[in-house]
Short mmCIF file of N, CA and C in Angstrom, two decimals:
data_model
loop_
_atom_site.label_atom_id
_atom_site.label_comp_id
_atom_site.label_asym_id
_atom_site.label_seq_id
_atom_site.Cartn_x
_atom_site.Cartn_y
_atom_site.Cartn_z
N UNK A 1 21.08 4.02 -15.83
CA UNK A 1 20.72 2.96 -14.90
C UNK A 1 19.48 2.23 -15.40
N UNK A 2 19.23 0.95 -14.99
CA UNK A 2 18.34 0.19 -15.28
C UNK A 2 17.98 -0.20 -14.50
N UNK A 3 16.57 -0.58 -14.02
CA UNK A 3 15.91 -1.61 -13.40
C UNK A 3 15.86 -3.12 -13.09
N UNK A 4 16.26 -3.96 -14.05
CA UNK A 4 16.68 -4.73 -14.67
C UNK A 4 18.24 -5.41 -14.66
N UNK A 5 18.71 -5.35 -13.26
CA UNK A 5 20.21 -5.71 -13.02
C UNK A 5 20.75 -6.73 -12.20
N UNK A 6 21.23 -7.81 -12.85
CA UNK A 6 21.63 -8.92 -12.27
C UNK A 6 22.05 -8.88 -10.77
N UNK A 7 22.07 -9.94 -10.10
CA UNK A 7 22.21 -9.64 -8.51
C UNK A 7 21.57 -8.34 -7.65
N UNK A 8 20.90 -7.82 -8.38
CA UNK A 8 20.27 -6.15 -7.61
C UNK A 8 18.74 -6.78 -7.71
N UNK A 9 18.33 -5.88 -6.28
CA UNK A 9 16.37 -6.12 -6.59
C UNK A 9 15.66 -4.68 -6.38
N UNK A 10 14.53 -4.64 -6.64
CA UNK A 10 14.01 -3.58 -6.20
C UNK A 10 13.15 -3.50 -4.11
N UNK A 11 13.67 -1.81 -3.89
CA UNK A 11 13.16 -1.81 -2.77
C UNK A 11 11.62 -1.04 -2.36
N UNK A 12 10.56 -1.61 -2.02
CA UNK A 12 9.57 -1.28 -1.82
C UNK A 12 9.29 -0.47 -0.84
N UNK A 13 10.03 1.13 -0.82
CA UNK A 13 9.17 1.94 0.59
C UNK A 13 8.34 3.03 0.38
N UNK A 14 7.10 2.40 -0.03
CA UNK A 14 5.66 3.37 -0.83
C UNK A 14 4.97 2.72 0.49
N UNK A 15 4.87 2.91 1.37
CA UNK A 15 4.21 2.86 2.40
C UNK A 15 3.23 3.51 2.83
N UNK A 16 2.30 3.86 2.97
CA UNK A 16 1.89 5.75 3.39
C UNK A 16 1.89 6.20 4.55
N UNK A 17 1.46 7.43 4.82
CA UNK A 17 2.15 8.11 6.59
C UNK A 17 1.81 7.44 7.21
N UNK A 18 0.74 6.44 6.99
CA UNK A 18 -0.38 6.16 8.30
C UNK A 18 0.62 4.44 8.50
N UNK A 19 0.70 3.88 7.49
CA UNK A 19 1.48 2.90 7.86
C UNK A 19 3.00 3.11 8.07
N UNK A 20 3.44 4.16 7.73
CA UNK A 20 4.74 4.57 8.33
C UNK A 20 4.66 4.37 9.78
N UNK A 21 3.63 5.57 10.19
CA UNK A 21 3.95 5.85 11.51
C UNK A 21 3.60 4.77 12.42
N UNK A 22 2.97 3.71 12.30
CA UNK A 22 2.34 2.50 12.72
C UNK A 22 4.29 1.78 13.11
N UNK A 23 5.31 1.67 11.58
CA UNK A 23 6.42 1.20 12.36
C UNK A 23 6.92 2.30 13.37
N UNK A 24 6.89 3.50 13.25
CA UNK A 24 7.61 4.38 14.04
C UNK A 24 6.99 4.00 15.57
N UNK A 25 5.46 4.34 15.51
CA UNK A 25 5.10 3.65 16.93
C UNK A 25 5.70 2.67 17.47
N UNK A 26 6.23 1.53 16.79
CA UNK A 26 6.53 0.21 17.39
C UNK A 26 7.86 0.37 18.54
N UNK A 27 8.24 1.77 18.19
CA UNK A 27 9.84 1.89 18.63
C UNK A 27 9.40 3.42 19.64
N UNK A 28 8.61 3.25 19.28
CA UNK A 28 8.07 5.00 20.65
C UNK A 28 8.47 6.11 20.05
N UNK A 29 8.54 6.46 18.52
CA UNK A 29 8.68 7.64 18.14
C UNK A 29 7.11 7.82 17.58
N UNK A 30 6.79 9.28 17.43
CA UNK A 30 5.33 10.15 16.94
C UNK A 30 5.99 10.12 15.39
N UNK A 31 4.67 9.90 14.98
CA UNK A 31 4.31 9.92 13.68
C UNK A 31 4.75 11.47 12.91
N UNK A 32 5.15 11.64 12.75
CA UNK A 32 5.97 13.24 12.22
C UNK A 32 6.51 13.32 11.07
N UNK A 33 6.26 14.25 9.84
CA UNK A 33 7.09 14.19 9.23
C UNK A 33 8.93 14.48 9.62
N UNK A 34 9.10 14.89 10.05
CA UNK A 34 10.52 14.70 10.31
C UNK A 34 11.32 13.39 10.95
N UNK A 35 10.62 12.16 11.84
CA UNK A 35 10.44 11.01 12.14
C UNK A 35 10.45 10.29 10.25
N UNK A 36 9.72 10.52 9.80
CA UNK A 36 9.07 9.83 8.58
C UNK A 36 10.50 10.04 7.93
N UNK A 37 11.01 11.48 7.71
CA UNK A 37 12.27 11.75 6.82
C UNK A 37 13.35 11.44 7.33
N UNK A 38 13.79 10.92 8.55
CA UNK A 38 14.67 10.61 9.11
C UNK A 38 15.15 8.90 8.84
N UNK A 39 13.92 8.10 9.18
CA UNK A 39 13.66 7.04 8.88
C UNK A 39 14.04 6.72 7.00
N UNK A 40 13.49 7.15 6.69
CA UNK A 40 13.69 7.51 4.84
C UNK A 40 15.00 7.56 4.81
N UNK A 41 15.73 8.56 5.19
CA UNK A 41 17.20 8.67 5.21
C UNK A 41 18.24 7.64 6.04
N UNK A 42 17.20 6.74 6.69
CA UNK A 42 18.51 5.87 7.13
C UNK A 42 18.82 4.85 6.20
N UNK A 43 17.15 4.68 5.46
CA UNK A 43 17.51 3.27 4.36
C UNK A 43 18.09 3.94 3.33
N UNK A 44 17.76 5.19 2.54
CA UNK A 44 18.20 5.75 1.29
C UNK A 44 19.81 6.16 1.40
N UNK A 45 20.15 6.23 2.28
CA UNK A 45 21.85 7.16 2.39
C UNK A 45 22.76 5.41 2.84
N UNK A 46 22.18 4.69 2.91
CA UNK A 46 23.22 3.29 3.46
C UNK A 46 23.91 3.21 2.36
N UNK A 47 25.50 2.86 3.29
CA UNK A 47 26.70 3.10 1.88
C UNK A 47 26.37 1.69 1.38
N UNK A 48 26.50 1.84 -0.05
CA UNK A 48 26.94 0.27 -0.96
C UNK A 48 25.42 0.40 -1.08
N UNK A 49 24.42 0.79 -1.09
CA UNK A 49 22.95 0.78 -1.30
C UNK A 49 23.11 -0.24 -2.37
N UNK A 50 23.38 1.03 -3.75
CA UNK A 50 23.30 0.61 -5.02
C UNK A 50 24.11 -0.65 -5.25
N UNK A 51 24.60 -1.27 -4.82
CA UNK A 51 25.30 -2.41 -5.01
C UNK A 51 24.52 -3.93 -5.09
N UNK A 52 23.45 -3.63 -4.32
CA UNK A 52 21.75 -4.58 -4.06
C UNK A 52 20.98 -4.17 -4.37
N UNK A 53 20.26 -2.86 -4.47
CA UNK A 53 18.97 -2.41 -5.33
C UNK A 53 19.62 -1.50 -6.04
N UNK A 54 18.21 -2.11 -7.52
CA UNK A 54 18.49 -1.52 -8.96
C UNK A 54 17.40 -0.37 -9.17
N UNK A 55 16.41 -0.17 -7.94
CA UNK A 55 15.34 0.51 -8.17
C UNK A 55 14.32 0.70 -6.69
N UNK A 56 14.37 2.00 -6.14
CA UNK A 56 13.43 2.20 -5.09
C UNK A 56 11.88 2.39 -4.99
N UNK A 57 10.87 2.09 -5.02
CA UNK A 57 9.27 2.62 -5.18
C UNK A 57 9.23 3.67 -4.29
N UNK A 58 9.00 4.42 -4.20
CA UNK A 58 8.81 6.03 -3.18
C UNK A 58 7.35 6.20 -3.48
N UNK A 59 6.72 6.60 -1.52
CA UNK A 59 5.44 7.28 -1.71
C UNK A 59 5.84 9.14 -1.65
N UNK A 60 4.80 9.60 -2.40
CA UNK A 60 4.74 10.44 -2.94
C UNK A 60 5.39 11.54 -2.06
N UNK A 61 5.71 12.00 -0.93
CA UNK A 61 5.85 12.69 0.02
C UNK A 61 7.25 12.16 0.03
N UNK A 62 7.84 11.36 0.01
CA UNK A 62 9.19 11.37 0.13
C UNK A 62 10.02 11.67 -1.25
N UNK A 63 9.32 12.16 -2.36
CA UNK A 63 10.18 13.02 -3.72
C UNK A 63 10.33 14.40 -3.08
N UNK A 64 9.64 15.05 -2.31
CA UNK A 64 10.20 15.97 -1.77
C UNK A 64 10.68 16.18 -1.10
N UNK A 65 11.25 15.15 0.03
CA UNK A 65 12.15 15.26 0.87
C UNK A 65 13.69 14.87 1.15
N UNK A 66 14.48 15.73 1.72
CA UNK A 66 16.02 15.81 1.79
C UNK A 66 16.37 15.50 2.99
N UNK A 67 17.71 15.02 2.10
CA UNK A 67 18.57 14.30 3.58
C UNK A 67 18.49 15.53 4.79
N UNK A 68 19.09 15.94 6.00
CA UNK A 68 19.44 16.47 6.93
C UNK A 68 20.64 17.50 6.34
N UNK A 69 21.17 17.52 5.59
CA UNK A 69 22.52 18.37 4.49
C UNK A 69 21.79 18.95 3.89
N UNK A 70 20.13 18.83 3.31
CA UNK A 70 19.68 19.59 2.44
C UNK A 70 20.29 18.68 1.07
N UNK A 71 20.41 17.38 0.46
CA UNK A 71 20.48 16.65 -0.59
C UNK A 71 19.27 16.22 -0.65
N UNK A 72 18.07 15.68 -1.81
CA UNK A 72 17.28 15.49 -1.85
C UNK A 72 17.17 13.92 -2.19
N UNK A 73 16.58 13.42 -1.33
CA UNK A 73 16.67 11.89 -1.82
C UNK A 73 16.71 10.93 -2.99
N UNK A 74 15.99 11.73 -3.92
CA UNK A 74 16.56 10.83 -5.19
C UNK A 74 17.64 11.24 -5.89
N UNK A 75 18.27 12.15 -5.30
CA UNK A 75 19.48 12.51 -5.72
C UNK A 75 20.76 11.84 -5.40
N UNK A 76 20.26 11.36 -3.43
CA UNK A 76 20.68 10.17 -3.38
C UNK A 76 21.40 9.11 -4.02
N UNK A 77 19.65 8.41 -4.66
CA UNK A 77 19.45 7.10 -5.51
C UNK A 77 19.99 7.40 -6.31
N UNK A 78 20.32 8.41 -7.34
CA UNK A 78 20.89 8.33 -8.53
C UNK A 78 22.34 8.36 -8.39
N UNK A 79 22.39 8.87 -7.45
CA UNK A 79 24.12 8.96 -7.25
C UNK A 79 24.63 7.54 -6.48
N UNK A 80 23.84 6.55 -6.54
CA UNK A 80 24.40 5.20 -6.12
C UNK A 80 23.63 4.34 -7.49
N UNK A 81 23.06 5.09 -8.70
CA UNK A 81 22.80 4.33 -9.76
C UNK A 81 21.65 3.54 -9.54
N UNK A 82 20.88 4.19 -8.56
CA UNK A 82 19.12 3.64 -8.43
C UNK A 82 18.73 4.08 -8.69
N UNK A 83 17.60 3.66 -9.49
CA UNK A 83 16.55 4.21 -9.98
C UNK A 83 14.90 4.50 -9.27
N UNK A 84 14.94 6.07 -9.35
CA UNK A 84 13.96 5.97 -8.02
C UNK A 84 12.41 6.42 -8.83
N UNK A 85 11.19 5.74 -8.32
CA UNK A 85 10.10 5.33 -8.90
C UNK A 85 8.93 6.16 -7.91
N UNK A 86 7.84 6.01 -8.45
CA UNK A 86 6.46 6.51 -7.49
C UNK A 86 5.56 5.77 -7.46
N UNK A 87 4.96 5.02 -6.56
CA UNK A 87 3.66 4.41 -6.42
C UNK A 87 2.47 5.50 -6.91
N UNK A 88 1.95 4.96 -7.60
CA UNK A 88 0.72 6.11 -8.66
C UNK A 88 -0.77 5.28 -8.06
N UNK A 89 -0.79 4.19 -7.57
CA UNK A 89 -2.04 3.42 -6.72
C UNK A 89 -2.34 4.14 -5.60
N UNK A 90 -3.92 4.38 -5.53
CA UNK A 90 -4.10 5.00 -4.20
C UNK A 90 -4.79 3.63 -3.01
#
């Protein structure tokens, strides 16, 4: 897979907890990691993902986290041919 793929863009969710939970507030859920991984898993598991992004940015806390099945999210991305990345900026 490449980065670099016609009609595909990259998706930016390097957010960190504190601005995570800021959208979660907006909707009346607590800031939680399990809120945080749930949320993660609704954008990362959407069928046809890979069909529009060629590449995800992930903050650091979501390389370790798995779908609800116990699949791990960039396992996900690779299995829809995204390429999944880390924000290294603090």
């Amino acid at each position: 897979s490449t980065i670099a793929s016609s009609g595909r863009g990259i998706l930016a969710i390097d957010e960190s907890n504190a601005t995570c939970g800021k959208r979660l507030a907006s909707i009346g859920l607590e800031n939680t990691e399990a809120n945080r991984r749930a949320y993660r898993q609704l954008l990362l598991t959407t069928p046809g993902l890979g069909e529009y992004i060629s590449g995800v940015i992930l903050f650091e806390e979501t390389l370790h986290q798995s779908t609800t099945d116990g699949k791990k999210f960039v396992d996900c991305l690779r299995d829809q041919k995204i390429v999944p990345g880390i924000k290294v900026d603090k």
